[in-house]
Amino acid sequence: MRLILLGPPGAGKGTQAQRLVGKHGIVQLSTGDMLRAAASAGTPVGLRAKAIMDRGDLVPDDVMIEIIADRIDQPDTANGFILDGFPRTVDQAKALDRLLDERGLGIDRIIEIVVDHEVLRERIAGRARETGGSRADDTEATVAKRLDVYRRQTAPVAEYYRQRGVLKPVDGMGTVEEVAARIDESLRAGTDA
Ligand code: ADP
C-alpha cells in the first residue's frame, strides 16, 4: 500500500503515519525526519537544510525531489510506503507523479488531515513546552511562519489532488485515536478515492 498524508504542521501526520506503519507493514518516508537526520549527521545538504528549516522556510524542490527519488528506490519500500511531509509544493507533487509513473507505481490513498489553524498554533506551542523546545523550529515565530508557508505553498497541493478527485479529507480534530479511526475508515472505504 502506498499512501500520502497531507496536513499542516502539528496536524498529527507523524503520529498517524507511525501507527499506519505498524498496522500495514509499510515504511514511513518523513522528509522532515530525513532532513533532521542529515542535519545531525552534518552532511553538506543537511547543514544547508538546517538553516532553512530553523527559519520555517521550505528546502528547495530539486533537493527534496532527489532525496525522495533515492529513498523510494531503497528495497525496504517494496511492500509500500507512507509519505509524510512530501509533496509540500505543487512542483513536488508533479515531480512525484513523474517519479511514480517511471517506476510503474500508483498511490492508493491521499489523505488530508484537516485541522483548524488556531488549534494548531496551540498544539505546536504545547509540543515545544513538553519537549523543552528540542525542535529548533518549534518556536512561536517559526510556527507562525510554517503555518503561513503551509497556506501559501502546501494548501495548493491538496487542491491539486482534490481537482483530480483523489483526495480524502479526514477530520483531524479530536484525540489521536479518534483521528486514527477516521483514517482507517477512509482506507477501508472503496478504492474510488
Ligand atoms: P512539520 O511539523 O512542520 O510538518 P516536518 O518535520 O514535516 O514538520 O518538516 C520540518 C521542516 O523540514 C519544514 O518546515 C521544512 O523546512 C523542511 N521540509 C520537510 N519536508 C519538506 C519538503 N517536502 N519540501 C521542503 N521542505 C521540507
mmCIF file of C-alpha atoms and ligand atoms in Angstrom:
data_model
loop_
_atom_site.group_PDB
_atom_site.id
_atom_site.type_symbol
_atom_site.label_atom_id
_atom_site.label_comp_id
_atom_site.label_asym_id
_atom_site.label_seq_id
_atom_site.Cartn_x
_atom_site.Cartn_y
_atom_site.Cartn_z
ATOM 1 C CA MET A 1 0.000 0.000 0.000
ATOM 2 C CA ARG A 2 1.270 3.456 -0.901
ATOM 3 C CA LEU A 3 -0.171 6.478 0.878
ATOM 4 C CA ILE A 4 0.339 10.218 1.079
ATOM 5 C CA LEU A 5 -0.528 12.067 4.282
ATOM 6 C CA LEU A 6 -1.171 15.770 3.840
ATOM 7 C CA GLY A 7 -1.886 18.331 6.518
ATOM 8 C CA PRO A 8 -0.451 21.410 8.196
ATOM 9 C CA PRO A 9 2.375 21.362 10.768
ATOM 10 C CA GLY A 10 1.069 19.953 14.037
ATOM 11 C CA ALA A 11 -1.858 18.129 12.395
ATOM 12 C CA GLY A 12 -0.521 14.828 13.703
ATOM 13 C CA LYS A 13 0.822 13.410 10.439
ATOM 14 C CA GLY A 14 3.867 11.864 12.092
ATOM 15 C CA THR A 15 1.850 10.175 14.844
ATOM 16 C CA GLN A 16 -0.710 8.784 12.429
ATOM 17 C CA ALA A 17 1.984 7.714 9.957
ATOM 18 C CA GLN A 18 3.801 5.710 12.645
ATOM 19 C CA ARG A 19 0.621 3.889 13.537
ATOM 20 C CA LEU A 20 -0.092 3.016 9.894
ATOM 21 C CA VAL A 21 3.457 1.731 9.511
ATOM 22 C CA GLY A 22 2.908 -0.761 12.332
ATOM 23 C CA LYS A 23 -0.518 -1.745 11.102
ATOM 24 C CA HIS A 24 0.248 -2.252 7.409
ATOM 25 C CA GLY A 25 3.927 -3.222 7.397
ATOM 26 C CA ILE A 26 4.954 -0.282 5.249
ATOM 27 C CA VAL A 27 7.725 2.283 5.765
ATOM 28 C CA GLN A 28 7.289 5.915 6.763
ATOM 29 C CA LEU A 29 9.075 8.366 4.497
ATOM 30 C CA SER A 30 9.135 11.557 6.532
ATOM 31 C CA THR A 31 11.105 14.256 4.747
ATOM 32 C CA GLY A 32 11.299 16.281 7.984
ATOM 33 C CA ASP A 33 12.940 13.317 9.769
ATOM 34 C CA MET A 34 15.280 12.736 6.824
ATOM 35 C CA LEU A 35 16.381 16.368 6.820
ATOM 36 C CA ARG A 36 16.876 16.412 10.606
ATOM 37 C CA ALA A 37 18.957 13.198 10.352
ATOM 38 C CA ALA A 38 21.069 14.756 7.583
ATOM 39 C CA ALA A 39 21.494 17.894 9.705
ATOM 40 C CA SER A 40 22.677 15.959 12.775
ATOM 41 C CA ALA A 41 24.981 13.863 10.612
ATOM 42 C CA GLY A 42 26.452 17.166 9.445
ATOM 43 C CA THR A 43 26.277 16.387 5.706
ATOM 44 C CA PRO A 44 26.543 19.432 3.400
ATOM 45 C CA VAL A 45 22.900 19.078 2.343
ATOM 46 C CA GLY A 46 21.869 18.600 5.976
ATOM 47 C CA LEU A 47 23.643 21.711 7.158
ATOM 48 C CA ARG A 48 22.153 23.854 4.407
ATOM 49 C CA ALA A 49 18.720 22.392 5.114
ATOM 50 C CA LYS A 50 19.028 23.076 8.850
ATOM 51 C CA ALA A 51 19.381 26.817 8.356
ATOM 52 C CA ILE A 52 16.291 26.821 6.128
ATOM 53 C CA MET A 53 14.241 24.640 8.491
ATOM 54 C CA ASP A 54 15.140 26.756 11.512
ATOM 55 C CA ARG A 55 13.641 29.755 9.709
ATOM 56 C CA GLY A 56 10.466 27.819 8.907
ATOM 57 C CA ASP A 57 11.080 28.025 5.153
ATOM 58 C CA LEU A 58 10.992 25.180 2.646
ATOM 59 C CA VAL A 59 14.067 23.391 1.382
ATOM 60 C CA PRO A 60 14.349 23.818 -2.436
ATOM 61 C CA ASP A 61 12.223 21.462 -4.549
ATOM 62 C CA ASP A 62 15.139 19.974 -6.512
ATOM 63 C CA VAL A 63 16.873 18.894 -3.294
ATOM 64 C CA MET A 64 13.687 17.335 -1.903
ATOM 65 C CA ILE A 65 12.822 15.549 -5.138
ATOM 66 C CA GLU A 66 16.281 13.983 -5.308
ATOM 67 C CA ILE A 67 16.057 12.867 -1.679
ATOM 68 C CA ILE A 68 12.643 11.259 -2.205
ATOM 69 C CA ALA A 69 13.621 9.597 -5.517
ATOM 70 C CA ASP A 70 16.623 7.960 -3.823
ATOM 71 C CA ARG A 71 14.537 6.912 -0.850
ATOM 72 C CA ILE A 72 11.738 5.359 -2.913
ATOM 73 C CA ASP A 73 14.354 3.236 -4.698
ATOM 74 C CA GLN A 74 15.520 1.580 -1.448
ATOM 75 C CA PRO A 75 14.445 -2.077 -1.201
ATOM 76 C CA ASP A 76 12.537 -1.591 2.091
ATOM 77 C CA THR A 77 9.768 0.279 0.246
ATOM 78 C CA ALA A 78 8.797 -2.858 -1.707
ATOM 79 C CA ASN A 79 5.761 -3.500 0.490
ATOM 80 C CA GLY A 80 4.656 0.127 0.304
ATOM 81 C CA PHE A 81 5.274 3.440 1.988
ATOM 82 C CA ILE A 82 3.603 6.402 3.544
ATOM 83 C CA LEU A 83 4.794 9.834 2.514
ATOM 84 C CA ASP A 84 4.706 12.297 5.395
ATOM 85 C CA GLY A 85 5.818 15.852 4.626
ATOM 86 C CA PHE A 86 6.136 15.331 0.869
ATOM 87 C CA PRO A 87 4.918 16.686 -1.514
ATOM 88 C CA ARG A 88 4.836 20.151 0.034
ATOM 89 C CA THR A 89 4.589 22.202 -3.163
ATOM 90 C CA VAL A 90 2.677 21.662 -6.409
ATOM 91 C CA ASP A 91 6.001 21.260 -8.251
ATOM 92 C CA GLN A 92 6.947 18.476 -5.835
ATOM 93 C CA ALA A 93 3.560 16.835 -6.462
ATOM 94 C CA LYS A 94 4.119 16.954 -10.232
ATOM 95 C CA ALA A 95 7.642 15.568 -9.850
ATOM 96 C CA LEU A 96 6.251 12.773 -7.671
ATOM 97 C CA ASP A 97 3.696 11.898 -10.378
ATOM 98 C CA ARG A 98 6.533 11.543 -12.886
ATOM 99 C CA LEU A 99 8.710 9.581 -10.497
ATOM 100 C CA LEU A 100 5.960 7.080 -9.764
ATOM 101 C CA ASP A 101 4.975 6.815 -13.442
ATOM 102 C CA GLU A 102 8.549 5.995 -14.408
ATOM 103 C CA ARG A 103 8.536 3.197 -11.842
ATOM 104 C CA GLY A 104 5.066 1.937 -12.716
ATOM 105 C CA LEU A 105 3.811 2.681 -9.200
ATOM 106 C CA GLY A 106 0.489 4.161 -8.112
ATOM 107 C CA ILE A 107 -0.739 5.798 -4.921
ATOM 108 C CA ASP A 108 -3.620 4.065 -3.165
ATOM 109 C CA ARG A 109 -4.779 6.935 -0.981
ATOM 110 C CA ILE A 110 -4.066 10.605 -0.437
ATOM 111 C CA ILE A 111 -5.353 11.599 2.971
ATOM 112 C CA GLU A 112 -5.596 15.185 4.112
ATOM 113 C CA ILE A 113 -5.778 15.693 7.877
ATOM 114 C CA VAL A 114 -7.888 18.816 8.257
ATOM 115 C CA VAL A 115 -7.274 20.914 11.370
ATOM 116 C CA ASP A 116 -8.134 24.444 12.355
ATOM 117 C CA HIS A 117 -5.038 26.682 12.288
ATOM 118 C CA GLU A 118 -5.724 28.293 15.673
ATOM 119 C CA VAL A 119 -5.784 24.846 17.275
ATOM 120 C CA LEU A 120 -2.505 24.041 15.543
ATOM 121 C CA ARG A 121 -0.761 27.047 16.944
ATOM 122 C CA GLU A 122 -1.766 25.853 20.429
ATOM 123 C CA ARG A 123 -0.726 22.257 19.778
ATOM 124 C CA ILE A 124 2.702 23.152 18.499
ATOM 125 C CA ALA A 125 3.273 25.597 21.335
ATOM 126 C CA GLY A 126 2.350 22.746 23.732
ATOM 127 C CA ARG A 127 4.768 20.384 21.960
ATOM 128 C CA ALA A 128 7.524 22.994 22.335
ATOM 129 C CA ARG A 129 6.850 23.253 26.078
ATOM 130 C CA GLU A 130 6.723 19.468 26.624
ATOM 131 C CA THR A 131 9.893 18.674 24.724
ATOM 132 C CA GLY A 132 11.726 21.682 26.113
ATOM 133 C CA GLY A 133 11.895 23.049 22.592
ATOM 134 C CA SER A 134 14.012 20.142 21.308
ATOM 135 C CA ARG A 135 12.953 21.024 17.773
ATOM 136 C CA ALA A 136 14.663 24.235 16.781
ATOM 137 C CA ASP A 137 11.711 25.146 14.549
ATOM 138 C CA ASP A 138 9.032 24.901 17.272
ATOM 139 C CA THR A 139 9.326 28.493 18.472
ATOM 140 C CA GLU A 140 6.328 30.799 18.268
ATOM 141 C CA ALA A 141 7.673 32.925 15.432
ATOM 142 C CA THR A 142 8.706 29.908 13.374
ATOM 143 C CA VAL A 143 5.381 28.184 13.940
ATOM 144 C CA ALA A 144 3.563 31.230 12.562
ATOM 145 C CA LYS A 145 5.950 31.210 9.594
ATOM 146 C CA ARG A 146 5.429 27.485 8.946
ATOM 147 C CA LEU A 147 1.643 27.884 9.014
ATOM 148 C CA ASP A 148 1.926 30.774 6.582
ATOM 149 C CA VAL A 149 4.202 28.787 4.273
ATOM 150 C CA TYR A 150 1.690 25.937 4.512
ATOM 151 C CA ARG A 151 -1.198 28.176 3.465
ATOM 152 C CA ARG A 152 0.683 29.627 0.541
ATOM 153 C CA GLN A 153 2.663 26.648 -0.769
ATOM 154 C CA THR A 154 1.211 23.395 0.567
ATOM 155 C CA ALA A 155 -2.545 24.041 0.660
ATOM 156 C CA PRO A 156 -2.414 24.183 -3.179
ATOM 157 C CA VAL A 157 -1.093 20.597 -3.160
ATOM 158 C CA ALA A 158 -4.339 19.418 -1.526
ATOM 159 C CA GLU A 159 -6.209 21.419 -4.168
ATOM 160 C CA TYR A 160 -4.115 19.765 -6.921
ATOM 161 C CA TYR A 161 -5.200 16.309 -5.736
ATOM 162 C CA ARG A 162 -8.769 17.425 -4.978
ATOM 163 C CA GLN A 163 -9.235 18.562 -8.565
ATOM 164 C CA ARG A 164 -8.134 15.142 -9.746
ATOM 165 C CA GLY A 165 -10.669 13.529 -7.414
ATOM 166 C CA VAL A 166 -8.125 11.522 -5.443
ATOM 167 C CA LEU A 167 -8.130 13.406 -2.135
ATOM 168 C CA LYS A 168 -9.712 12.012 1.017
ATOM 169 C CA PRO A 169 -10.161 14.718 3.649
ATOM 170 C CA VAL A 170 -10.255 13.416 7.222
ATOM 171 C CA ASP A 171 -11.339 15.477 10.219
ATOM 172 C CA GLY A 172 -8.187 15.910 12.322
ATOM 173 C CA MET A 173 -9.905 17.355 15.399
ATOM 174 C CA GLY A 174 -10.243 15.134 18.466
ATOM 175 C CA THR A 175 -7.983 12.559 20.069
ATOM 176 C CA VAL A 176 -5.233 10.619 18.282
ATOM 177 C CA GLU A 177 -7.468 7.513 18.497
ATOM 178 C CA GLU A 178 -10.479 9.296 17.021
ATOM 179 C CA VAL A 179 -8.463 10.592 14.086
ATOM 180 C CA ALA A 180 -6.861 7.148 13.646
ATOM 181 C CA ALA A 181 -10.318 5.556 13.454
ATOM 182 C CA ARG A 182 -11.388 8.046 10.769
ATOM 183 C CA ILE A 183 -8.258 7.337 8.743
ATOM 184 C CA ASP A 184 -8.852 3.577 8.993
ATOM 185 C CA GLU A 185 -12.418 4.120 7.850
ATOM 186 C CA SER A 186 -11.313 6.141 4.850
ATOM 187 C CA LEU A 187 -8.772 3.429 3.945
ATOM 188 C CA ARG A 188 -11.495 0.781 4.085
ATOM 189 C CA ALA A 189 -13.992 2.750 2.021
ATOM 190 C CA GLY A 190 -13.884 1.721 -1.697
ATOM 191 C CA THR A 191 -10.912 2.406 -3.916
ATOM 192 C CA ASP A 192 -12.582 5.125 -5.935
ATOM 193 C CA ALA A 193 -10.926 7.787 -3.702
HETATM 194 P P1 ADP B 1 6.062 19.982 10.345
HETATM 195 O O1 ADP B 1 5.838 19.663 11.792
HETATM 196 O O2 ADP B 1 6.214 21.431 10.085
HETATM 197 O O3 ADP B 1 5.079 19.300 9.450
HETATM 198 P P2 ADP B 1 8.316 18.443 9.201
HETATM 199 O O4 ADP B 1 9.067 17.620 10.181
HETATM 200 O O5 ADP B 1 7.485 17.734 8.194
HETATM 201 O O6 ADP B 1 7.489 19.474 10.051
HETATM 202 O O7 ADP B 1 9.324 19.425 8.412
HETATM 203 C C1 ADP B 1 10.162 20.316 9.079
HETATM 204 C C2 ADP B 1 10.847 21.252 8.079
HETATM 205 O O8 ADP B 1 11.583 20.483 7.122
HETATM 206 C C3 ADP B 1 9.900 22.100 7.234
HETATM 207 O O9 ADP B 1 9.483 23.262 7.902
HETATM 208 C C4 ADP B 1 10.792 22.390 6.017
HETATM 209 O O10 ADP B 1 11.738 23.391 6.285
HETATM 210 C C5 ADP B 1 11.545 21.086 5.835
HETATM 211 N N1 ADP B 1 10.856 20.170 4.901
HETATM 212 C C6 ADP B 1 10.304 18.955 5.214
HETATM 213 N N2 ADP B 1 9.753 18.388 4.134
HETATM 214 C C7 ADP B 1 9.930 19.256 3.104
HETATM 215 C C8 ADP B 1 9.574 19.262 1.729
HETATM 216 N N3 ADP B 1 8.906 18.237 1.169
HETATM 217 N N4 ADP B 1 9.930 20.337 0.982
HETATM 218 C C9 ADP B 1 10.604 21.359 1.509
HETATM 219 N N5 ADP B 1 10.969 21.434 2.803
HETATM 220 C C10 ADP B 1 10.646 20.400 3.597
#
